[in-house]
Structure formats: structure tokens, C-alpha cells
Amino acid sequence: MRPTLLSSTWVIARKDLAIEFRTRTAFLAVLVFAVLGVAVFYFAWDATAVAALDLAPGVLWVIFTFSGLLSLQRSFGVEQAERAMDGLLLSPIDREAIFLGKALANLLFVAGIQLVTIPAVALLYNLSLGRPLLILFGVALLAAVGLVAIGTLFSAMASNTRLAELLLPMLSLPFFVPVVYGAAQATSTLLAGRPSQEAWPFLKLLIAFDLVFLVACTLAFPYTLEE
Amino acid sequence: MLYAALTVRENVVLAARLYGVSDVRAATERALHHMRVLDRGDALVRALSRGLQQRVSIARALVHEPRVLLLDEPYTGLDALGAAALTDTLARLRGDGGTMVLVTHNIAQGLAVATHAAVMHGGRVLRLVRRDDLDSANYADEYRELVGGAA
């Protein structure tokens, strides 16, 4: 019996997470990168010139963008060795399921990085997170959906090229702009302690981009596999 | 097509799930048993020798019991035990009504599982005979003569 889109998506995601859990190299490397990035920004920060509340959202989203890119690099790299991708393509699952499975695994990966980075930024920049913390994690997760959808698609395109490490950021970053803009504005509003309703227009922007990018990237993915 | 960071069993289970096998656990254990790698089920693929990895690859390819199999030099890299396991498995699949196209340069191993034998050269079939109609002892000489003559 041919597996459904949902079940094959989960099979692919579980496989990628199992590989990551077994090796742990990528997660630890990206986590160290994220924490070091936060530290570098902290030491370069002149507290008398820029207020922590003005700087923290930018720091947070610069770190998320670049650590996200780093984590997405490896997404299709695991399929290159032993031509494992051919095994997936020969199986009767939908090609969209390969994309969605990889995107889901990447989303959990990026969410794990966010889970550590947000408290690290709060600690170093002396931010009182309290109530907005939960909403902030929600914003981060919403933005991660858009970033991961775009990054997974371009990771698939770049993985077969010799300049994959360079090509992925070059292709992805322009498309990250609307997502990062919406997320940074919403974060800024929440950290400033303004009512969460003020962040709602940015959240709507994020949701709209998530939906558009998720659908468009899922539909475009099968074409990236054609030689 | 194996994932080096996963165990032998995880690789075969993954293939079974991708092909929608109904009883994944039973099919996986059966495939590993047929390729005689059941005792290495929990070993990481990257820790195995090339020959054992080849046996796992074949177990992975057979776990959903395909009705048509295309095998290109499947004996490459296999040790004697692996080659015997593969021959037994292919003979069983053939007995169950499966169709196989096996490409090999090892005539004895090919004839051990074949119902028909074809000699190909330059993309053309030079000779096609039923296995029962050919003389195994002289087939290697006939093959060399055909290929040599065509070259």
C-alpha cells in the first residue's frame, strides 16, 4: 500500500532527526555558533549609546537567520553520501513528502536553537521576559516556519552544486527579508512591553508569508530534483 | 543508498515504511534473516565492512518483496557467505513468481538463479536461450566466442 503524504512526511522527518540525534554534530555546532554570536554582539555593544531594548530584537534575528542558514546547509547533505537521495526518489512516496519531512525536521532543529538563544539574549541584555516570553517563542516559531520553508527549498537546489555553502545564503537571504522584518518588529513591540495587540499586524504578516512560502516551496520542490 | 549514521535495522525499517509495507517489523526481520545480517541488526552501518554493507543494501532493496527486480552486478563486494545468501534469496524470489533482470560478469553466479540467459554486447542481445537448454560447462567459452566475435 502506498504511504500517505502525512505518513511519509513523518517517516522522512523522523529519519533526519534520528540521524541528527545519533551524530549531534550539526546541532551542537549551530548552538555554539548562536551562543558565540550573541556573546560577540554583547561585547561589541556600547550600552551608553544604544539601549538594550533597541538592540536585542536585531541581535536575536541576525543570530536566528544565520544559525538557521547553517543548520539548513546539512539538510540535503546527508542525502548526498551513498546517493541516499536516489533511494528516496525510487520509493513510491510523493516528492512533496520529502520536502515536508525535511522542512519539519529542520523546523524542530531551528526551534531547538531558538529555545536556547532567546534565554541567552534575555540574560545578556538584561531583558525581563515574564509574560511576553511565551508570545516571543510563538513569534520565533512562526518566523522559523517561513525561514525553514525557503531554506529547505534552496538547500535542495544548492546541494548538487559545487558552491552549495555560498549559494544557499545568496539565494535564501533576499527571501528571508519579509519574514525577518515581521519577526523583528513583533519582537521589538513585545520586548518594549507594549500591548501584544500592537504586534498583531506583524504576526499577520508572518502568518501570510508562512502560508505563501510553505505552499509555493512545497509545489516548487519536485522541479528542483529534475536533472 | 544507506544512511551510515543509522543502524542496519533502522535503514531497512525506513525502506519498509517508504514502501508502505504493512508489517514493517516482520518484513525487516525476514529481509535481514535472508541476507544473513540479522545478528548485526543493531550495528551502525558505518561500522560494517563493505561486504556487509552490500548485504544490508540488498536487504533494504528486497524488504518490500518487489515483483520486478533490476540487479546490476549485485555480487560485487560480497564475501562467500553474502554471495550464497543472495543466491538463495534470489532463487526464493524467483520461486515466488518474481521477475528479475540480473546483469553480471560472473557467469556461474548468474546461471545459478537464471531461467534465461542473454549475452549482450554493444547494446545488442547476441544470444538468448532458456537456462535448461544451455550447456553450463561450455557456456563461458560460448560467451567469449560471441563477445570476441562481435568486438
GROMACS .gro file of C-alpha atoms in nm:
model
  378
    1MET     CA    1   0.000   0.000   0.000
    2ARG     CA    2   0.134   0.343  -0.097
    3PRO     CA    3   0.207   0.555   0.213
    4THR     CA    4   0.003   0.873   0.256
    5LEU     CA    5   0.159   1.219   0.228
    6LEU     CA    6   0.130   1.263   0.604
    7SER     CA    7   0.284   0.930   0.700
    8SER     CA    8   0.572   0.958   0.453
    9THR     CA    9   0.639   1.315   0.570
   10TRP     CA   10   0.673   1.184   0.924
   11VAL     CA   11   0.896   0.894   0.810
   12ILE     CA   12   1.138   1.139   0.643
   13ALA     CA   13   1.134   1.381   0.938
   14ARG     CA   14   1.193   1.100   1.187
   15LYS     CA   15   1.481   0.967   0.979
   16ASP     CA   16   1.651   1.308   0.968
   17LEU     CA   17   1.600   1.363   1.340
   18ALA     CA   18   1.734   1.014   1.418
   19ILE     CA   19   2.048   1.088   1.214
   20GLU     CA   20   2.090   1.423   1.391
   21PHE     CA   21   2.029   1.267   1.732
   22ARG     CA   22   2.285   0.995   1.656
   23THR     CA   23   2.557   1.235   1.538
   24ARG     CA   24   2.462   1.557   1.723
   25THR     CA   25   2.741   1.735   1.537
   26ALA     CA   26   2.526   1.985   1.347
   27PHE     CA   27   2.306   2.078   1.643
   28LEU     CA   28   2.598   2.138   1.876
   29ALA     CA   29   2.791   2.330   1.611
   30VAL     CA   30   2.496   2.559   1.534
   31LEU     CA   31   2.419   2.603   1.904
   32VAL     CA   32   2.776   2.707   1.976
   33PHE     CA   33   2.764   2.943   1.677
   34ALA     CA   34   2.441   3.102   1.805
   35VAL     CA   35   2.569   3.149   2.163
   36LEU     CA   36   2.903   3.285   2.040
   37GLY     CA   37   2.719   3.523   1.807
   38VAL     CA   38   2.512   3.655   2.097
   39ALA     CA   39   2.833   3.697   2.301
   40VAL     CA   40   3.013   3.882   2.019
   41PHE     CA   41   2.724   4.126   1.983
   42TYR     CA   42   2.723   4.172   2.360
   43PHE     CA   43   3.092   4.263   2.377
   44ALA     CA   44   3.063   4.495   2.076
   45TRP     CA   45   2.763   4.673   2.234
   46ASP     CA   46   2.800   5.022   2.380
   47ALA     CA   47   2.525   5.032   2.641
   48THR     CA   48   2.555   5.410   2.674
   49ALA     CA   49   2.484   5.465   2.304
   50VAL     CA   50   2.213   5.206   2.229
   51ALA     CA   51   1.951   5.078   2.470
   52ALA     CA   52   1.928   4.703   2.520
   53LEU     CA   53   1.563   4.707   2.410
   54ASP     CA   54   1.660   4.865   2.078
   55LEU     CA   55   1.944   4.626   2.010
   56ALA     CA   56   1.813   4.290   2.135
   57PRO     CA   57   1.550   4.223   1.863
   58GLY     CA   58   1.806   4.287   1.589
   59VAL     CA   59   2.065   4.065   1.758
   60LEU     CA   60   1.811   3.790   1.806
   61TRP     CA   61   1.704   3.786   1.440
   62VAL     CA   62   2.052   3.820   1.296
   63ILE     CA   63   2.154   3.518   1.504
   64PHE     CA   64   1.841   3.321   1.408
   65THR     CA   65   1.888   3.400   1.039
   66PHE     CA   66   2.250   3.289   1.020
   67SER     CA   67   2.223   2.992   1.256
   68GLY     CA   68   1.916   2.887   1.055
   69LEU     CA   69   2.119   2.903   0.735
   70LEU     CA   70   2.395   2.696   0.894
   71SER     CA   71   2.151   2.430   1.004
   72LEU     CA   72   1.983   2.417   0.663
   73GLN     CA   73   2.316   2.353   0.488
   74ARG     CA   74   2.328   1.999   0.618
   75SER     CA   75   1.965   1.918   0.532
   76PHE     CA   76   2.034   1.765   0.191
   77GLY     CA   77   2.400   1.695   0.262
   78VAL     CA   78   2.302   1.372   0.440
   79GLU     CA   79   2.136   1.254   0.119
   80GLN     CA   80   2.449   1.302  -0.092
   81ALA     CA   81   2.657   1.027   0.070
   82GLU     CA   82   2.591   0.683  -0.083
   83ARG     CA   83   2.336   0.851  -0.311
   84ALA     CA   84   2.068   0.811  -0.045
   85MET     CA   85   1.851   1.063  -0.231
   86ASP     CA   86   1.813   0.812  -0.514
   87GLY     CA   87   1.667   0.568  -0.262
   88LEU     CA   88   1.405   0.825  -0.160
   89LEU     CA   89   1.324   0.912  -0.521
   90LEU     CA   90   1.285   0.546  -0.618
   91SER     CA   91   1.033   0.484  -0.341
   92PRO     CA   92   0.663   0.542  -0.414
   93ILE     CA   93   0.625   0.839  -0.177
   94ASP     CA   94   0.527   1.183  -0.306
   95ARG     CA   95   0.820   1.414  -0.369
   96GLU     CA   96   0.636   1.679  -0.171
   97ALA     CA   97   0.661   1.446   0.130
   98ILE     CA   98   1.042   1.456   0.103
   99PHE     CA   99   1.027   1.835   0.119
  100LEU     CA  100   0.774   1.850   0.402
  101GLY     CA  101   0.959   1.583   0.602
  102LYS     CA  102   1.288   1.765   0.570
  103ALA     CA  103   1.124   2.100   0.647
  104LEU     CA  104   0.963   1.952   0.960
  105ALA     CA  105   1.295   1.812   1.082
  106ASN     CA  106   1.461   2.148   1.009
  107LEU     CA  107   1.184   2.332   1.195
  108LEU     CA  108   1.236   2.121   1.509
  109PHE     CA  109   1.611   2.171   1.474
  110VAL     CA  110   1.578   2.551   1.444
  111ALA     CA  111   1.320   2.560   1.727
  112GLY     CA  112   1.573   2.380   1.949
  113ILE     CA  113   1.830   2.650   1.873
  114GLN     CA  114   1.573   2.924   1.946
  115LEU     CA  115   1.486   2.760   2.277
  116VAL     CA  116   1.842   2.823   2.397
  117THR     CA  117   1.914   3.150   2.218
  118ILE     CA  118   1.615   3.351   2.346
  119PRO     CA  119   1.703   3.300   2.716
  120ALA     CA  120   2.071   3.367   2.634
  121VAL     CA  121   1.983   3.703   2.477
  122ALA     CA  122   1.745   3.784   2.764
  123LEU     CA  123   2.020   3.706   3.015
  124LEU     CA  124   2.297   3.906   2.848
  125TYR     CA  125   2.080   4.209   2.764
  126ASN     CA  126   1.904   4.201   3.099
  127LEU     CA  127   1.557   4.177   2.947
  128SER     CA  128   1.262   4.097   3.169
  129LEU     CA  129   1.072   3.843   2.964
  130GLY     CA  130   0.793   3.740   3.202
  131ARG     CA  131   0.461   3.730   3.017
  132PRO     CA  132   0.581   3.809   2.664
  133LEU     CA  133   0.816   3.509   2.673
  134LEU     CA  134   0.552   3.266   2.551
  135ILE     CA  135   0.437   3.502   2.275
  136LEU     CA  136   0.801   3.561   2.180
  137PHE     CA  137   0.855   3.187   2.139
  138GLY     CA  138   0.538   3.185   1.926
  139VAL     CA  139   0.677   3.464   1.705
  140ALA     CA  140   1.009   3.280   1.675
  141LEU     CA  141   0.832   2.960   1.574
  142LEU     CA  142   0.612   3.139   1.320
  143ALA     CA  143   0.916   3.302   1.163
  144ALA     CA  144   1.102   2.970   1.169
  145VAL     CA  145   0.828   2.813   0.952
  146GLY     CA  146   0.890   3.070   0.677
  147LEU     CA  147   1.269   3.057   0.708
  148VAL     CA  148   1.274   2.678   0.702
  149ALA     CA  149   1.039   2.653   0.402
  150ILE     CA  150   1.257   2.886   0.194
  151GLY     CA  151   1.584   2.742   0.324
  152THR     CA  152   1.486   2.381   0.266
  153LEU     CA  153   1.392   2.452  -0.095
  154PHE     CA  154   1.715   2.637  -0.169
  155SER     CA  155   1.919   2.379   0.022
  156ALA     CA  156   1.783   2.116  -0.219
  157MET     CA  157   1.874   2.335  -0.517
  158ALA     CA  158   2.220   2.421  -0.387
  159SER     CA  159   2.315   2.072  -0.265
  160ASN     CA  160   2.402   1.949  -0.614
  161THR     CA  161   2.631   2.239  -0.688
  162ARG     CA  162   2.998   2.287  -0.602
  163LEU     CA  163   2.929   2.619  -0.428
  164ALA     CA  164   2.647   2.498  -0.204
  165GLU     CA  165   2.779   2.681   0.105
  166LEU     CA  166   2.783   3.010  -0.083
  167LEU     CA  167   2.476   2.958  -0.296
  168LEU     CA  168   2.234   2.880  -0.012
  169PRO     CA  169   2.273   3.217   0.166
  170MET     CA  170   2.281   3.405  -0.164
  171LEU     CA  171   1.953   3.251  -0.274
  172SER     CA  172   1.780   3.247   0.065
  173LEU     CA  173   1.864   3.582   0.223
  174PRO     CA  174   1.657   3.801  -0.014
  175PHE     CA  175   1.354   3.581   0.054
  176PHE     CA  176   1.419   3.588   0.431
  177VAL     CA  177   1.374   3.968   0.440
  178PRO     CA  178   0.993   3.987   0.478
  179VAL     CA  179   0.993   3.711   0.742
  180VAL     CA  180   1.278   3.863   0.941
  181TYR     CA  181   1.121   4.211   0.914
  182GLY     CA  182   0.787   4.093   1.051
  183ALA     CA  183   0.951   3.887   1.326
  184ALA     CA  184   1.191   4.164   1.435
  185GLN     CA  185   0.911   4.423   1.451
  186ALA     CA  186   0.688   4.190   1.654
  187THR     CA  187   0.978   4.106   1.886
  188SER     CA  188   1.058   4.474   1.934
  189THR     CA  189   0.695   4.550   2.024
  190LEU     CA  190   0.678   4.265   2.274
  191LEU     CA  191   1.013   4.337   2.440
  192ALA     CA  192   0.919   4.704   2.479
  193GLY     CA  193   0.628   4.589   2.692
  194ARG     CA  194   0.367   4.736   2.461
  195PRO     CA  195   0.029   4.557   2.437
  196SER     CA  196   0.053   4.237   2.236
  197GLN     CA  197  -0.229   4.366   2.010
  198GLU     CA  198   0.026   4.609   1.865
  199ALA     CA  199   0.229   4.313   1.743
  200TRP     CA  200  -0.072   4.160   1.572
  201PRO     CA  201  -0.021   4.327   1.228
  202PHE     CA  202   0.332   4.184   1.216
  203LEU     CA  203   0.207   3.843   1.324
  204LYS     CA  204  -0.050   3.853   1.043
  205LEU     CA  205   0.231   3.939   0.802
  206LEU     CA  206   0.430   3.643   0.932
  207ILE     CA  207   0.136   3.405   0.900
  208ALA     CA  208   0.069   3.525   0.544
  209PHE     CA  209   0.432   3.476   0.440
  210ASP     CA  210   0.444   3.136   0.611
  211LEU     CA  211   0.143   3.016   0.416
  212VAL     CA  212   0.264   3.155   0.084
  213PHE     CA  213   0.621   3.025   0.122
  214LEU     CA  214   0.515   2.686   0.256
  215VAL     CA  215   0.273   2.621  -0.030
  216ALA     CA  216   0.497   2.770  -0.301
  217CYS     CA  217   0.811   2.589  -0.184
  218THR     CA  218   0.627   2.256  -0.148
  219LEU     CA  219   0.494   2.284  -0.503
  220ALA     CA  220   0.828   2.401  -0.644
  221PHE     CA  221   1.037   2.131  -0.472
  222PRO     CA  222   0.975   1.845  -0.722
  223TYR     CA  223   1.118   2.063  -1.001
  224THR     CA  224   1.446   2.106  -0.813
  225LEU     CA  225   1.501   1.729  -0.839
  226GLU     CA  226   1.486   1.717  -1.215
  227GLU     CA  227   1.826   1.693  -1.381
  228MET     CA  228   2.168   0.415  -0.054
  229LEU     CA  229   2.225   0.351   0.314
  230TYR     CA  230   2.250   0.606   0.593
  231ALA     CA  231   2.580   0.546   0.769
  232ALA     CA  232   2.463   0.706   1.095
  233LEU     CA  233   2.163   0.472   1.127
  234THR     CA  234   2.171   0.110   1.234
  235VAL     CA  235   2.122  -0.179   0.993
  236ARG     CA  236   1.768  -0.234   1.123
  237GLU     CA  237   1.677   0.137   1.107
  238ASN     CA  238   1.784   0.151   0.741
  239VAL     CA  239   1.572  -0.148   0.646
  240VAL     CA  240   1.275  -0.028   0.855
  241LEU     CA  241   1.298   0.309   0.678
  242ALA     CA  242   1.277   0.140   0.337
  243ALA     CA  243   0.983  -0.074   0.453
  244ARG     CA  244   0.798   0.237   0.570
  245LEU     CA  245   0.872   0.425   0.248
  246TYR     CA  246   0.721   0.138   0.050
  247GLY     CA  247   0.416   0.113   0.279
  248VAL     CA  248   0.488  -0.244   0.395
  249SER     CA  249   0.205  -0.346   0.627
  250ASP     CA  250   0.401  -0.545   0.887
  251VAL     CA  251   0.724  -0.345   0.897
  252ARG     CA  252   0.885  -0.535   1.184
  253ALA     CA  253   0.824  -0.883   1.038
  254ALA     CA  254   0.933  -0.778   0.688
  255THR     CA  255   1.251  -0.620   0.825
  256GLU     CA  256   1.347  -0.924   1.031
  257ARG     CA  257   1.275  -1.151   0.731
  258ALA     CA  258   1.490  -0.943   0.493
  259LEU     CA  259   1.777  -0.930   0.744
  260HIS     CA  260   1.747  -1.304   0.805
  261HIS     CA  261   1.754  -1.385   0.433
  262MET     CA  262   2.067  -1.176   0.381
  263ARG     CA  263   2.219  -1.329   0.699
  264VAL     CA  264   2.274  -0.997   0.875
  265LEU     CA  265   2.011  -1.039   1.148
  266ASP     CA  266   2.282  -1.067   1.414
  267ARG     CA  267   2.418  -0.725   1.305
  268GLY     CA  268   2.078  -0.555   1.317
  269ASP     CA  269   2.174  -0.305   1.588
  270ALA     CA  270   2.516  -0.220   1.445
  271LEU     CA  271   2.567   0.118   1.283
  272VAL     CA  272   2.609   0.087   0.907
  273ARG     CA  273   2.930   0.291   0.916
  274ALA     CA  274   3.083   0.027   1.145
  275LEU     CA  275   3.031  -0.254   0.892
  276SER     CA  276   3.266  -0.385   0.626
  277ARG     CA  277   3.195  -0.306   0.262
  278GLY     CA  278   3.065  -0.659   0.202
  279LEU     CA  279   2.824  -0.642   0.496
  280GLN     CA  280   2.702  -0.301   0.382
  281GLN     CA  281   2.630  -0.453   0.042
  282ARG     CA  282   2.424  -0.726   0.209
  283VAL     CA  283   2.230  -0.463   0.405
  284SER     CA  284   2.172  -0.268   0.082
  285ILE     CA  285   2.025  -0.581  -0.076
  286ALA     CA  286   1.808  -0.646   0.233
  287ARG     CA  287   1.689  -0.286   0.205
  288ALA     CA  288   1.605  -0.332  -0.163
  289LEU     CA  289   1.416  -0.658  -0.101
  290VAL     CA  290   1.225  -0.570   0.217
  291HIS     CA  291   0.905  -0.483   0.028
  292GLU     CA  292   0.932  -0.801  -0.182
  293PRO     CA  293   0.928  -0.634  -0.524
  294ARG     CA  294   0.772  -0.826  -0.814
  295VAL     CA  295   1.033  -0.693  -1.058
  296LEU     CA  296   1.399  -0.659  -0.968
  297LEU     CA  297   1.677  -0.498  -1.170
  298LEU     CA  298   2.014  -0.610  -1.036
  299ASP     CA  299   2.335  -0.464  -1.171
  300GLU     CA  300   2.636  -0.665  -1.053
  301PRO     CA  301   2.479  -0.741  -0.714
  302TYR     CA  302   2.758  -0.983  -0.620
  303THR     CA  303   3.021  -0.708  -0.625
  304GLY     CA  304   3.188  -0.676  -0.286
  305LEU     CA  305   3.010  -0.975  -0.135
  306ASP     CA  306   3.204  -1.244   0.050
  307ALA     CA  307   3.122  -1.613   0.001
  308LEU     CA  308   2.855  -1.611   0.272
  309GLY     CA  309   2.695  -1.297   0.134
  310ALA     CA  310   2.700  -1.433  -0.221
  311ALA     CA  311   2.536  -1.757  -0.105
  312ALA     CA  312   2.272  -1.560   0.087
  313LEU     CA  313   2.198  -1.350  -0.220
  314THR     CA  314   2.171  -1.655  -0.446
  315ASP     CA  315   1.930  -1.822  -0.201
  316THR     CA  316   1.721  -1.504  -0.173
  317LEU     CA  317   1.702  -1.455  -0.550
  318ALA     CA  318   1.611  -1.821  -0.601
  319ARG     CA  319   1.333  -1.784  -0.342
  320LEU     CA  320   1.202  -1.466  -0.509
  321ARG     CA  321   1.208  -1.641  -0.846
  322GLY     CA  322   1.023  -1.936  -0.694
  323ASP     CA  323   0.758  -1.696  -0.563
  324GLY     CA  324   0.693  -1.571  -0.915
  325GLY     CA  325   0.915  -1.263  -0.911
  326THR     CA  326   1.079  -1.129  -1.226
  327MET     CA  327   1.447  -1.041  -1.227
  328VAL     CA  328   1.689  -0.893  -1.472
  329LEU     CA  329   2.037  -0.968  -1.343
  330VAL     CA  330   2.344  -0.818  -1.505
  331THR     CA  331   2.669  -0.991  -1.412
  332HIS     CA  332   3.010  -1.078  -1.545
  333ASN     CA  333   3.019  -1.385  -1.322
  334ILE     CA  334   2.858  -1.648  -1.542
  335ALA     CA  335   2.836  -1.921  -1.274
  336GLN     CA  336   2.657  -1.694  -1.027
  337GLY     CA  337   2.422  -1.566  -1.296
  338LEU     CA  338   2.330  -1.912  -1.417
  339ALA     CA  339   2.263  -2.028  -1.060
  340VAL     CA  340   1.946  -1.816  -1.044
  341ALA     CA  341   1.855  -1.760  -1.410
  342THR     CA  342   1.568  -1.905  -1.611
  343HIS     CA  343   1.701  -1.744  -1.929
  344ALA     CA  344   2.048  -1.623  -2.020
  345ALA     CA  345   2.130  -1.350  -2.267
  346VAL     CA  346   2.465  -1.232  -2.392
  347MET     CA  347   2.472  -0.860  -2.463
  348HIS     CA  348   2.740  -0.665  -2.639
  349GLY     CA  349   2.735  -0.306  -2.755
  350GLY     CA  350   2.370  -0.269  -2.654
  351ARG     CA  351   2.257  -0.567  -2.865
  352VAL     CA  352   2.138  -0.909  -2.749
  353LEU     CA  353   2.365  -1.157  -2.927
  354ARG     CA  354   2.211  -1.470  -2.784
  355LEU     CA  355   1.908  -1.553  -2.570
  356VAL     CA  356   1.844  -1.911  -2.451
  357ARG     CA  357   1.648  -2.086  -2.181
  358ARG     CA  358   1.863  -2.191  -1.890
  359ASP     CA  359   1.760  -2.555  -1.935
  360ASP     CA  360   1.872  -2.553  -2.299
  361LEU     CA  361   2.227  -2.439  -2.244
  362ASP     CA  362   2.537  -2.632  -2.160
  363SER     CA  363   2.670  -2.476  -1.838
  364ALA     CA  364   3.013  -2.631  -1.877
  365ASN     CA  365   3.077  -2.471  -2.215
  366TYR     CA  366   2.876  -2.152  -2.172
  367ALA     CA  367   3.177  -1.947  -2.067
  368ASP     CA  368   3.357  -2.043  -2.390
  369GLU     CA  369   3.048  -1.968  -2.598
  370TYR     CA  370   3.020  -1.630  -2.427
  371ARG     CA  371   3.383  -1.542  -2.502
  372GLU     CA  372   3.340  -1.655  -2.862
  373LEU     CA  373   3.027  -1.443  -2.908
  374VAL     CA  374   3.167  -1.131  -2.746
  375GLY     CA  375   3.509  -1.177  -2.907
  376GLY     CA  376   3.348  -1.228  -3.248
  377ALA     CA  377   3.130  -0.922  -3.209
  378ALA     CA  378   3.414  -0.700  -3.095
   0.00000   0.00000   0.00000
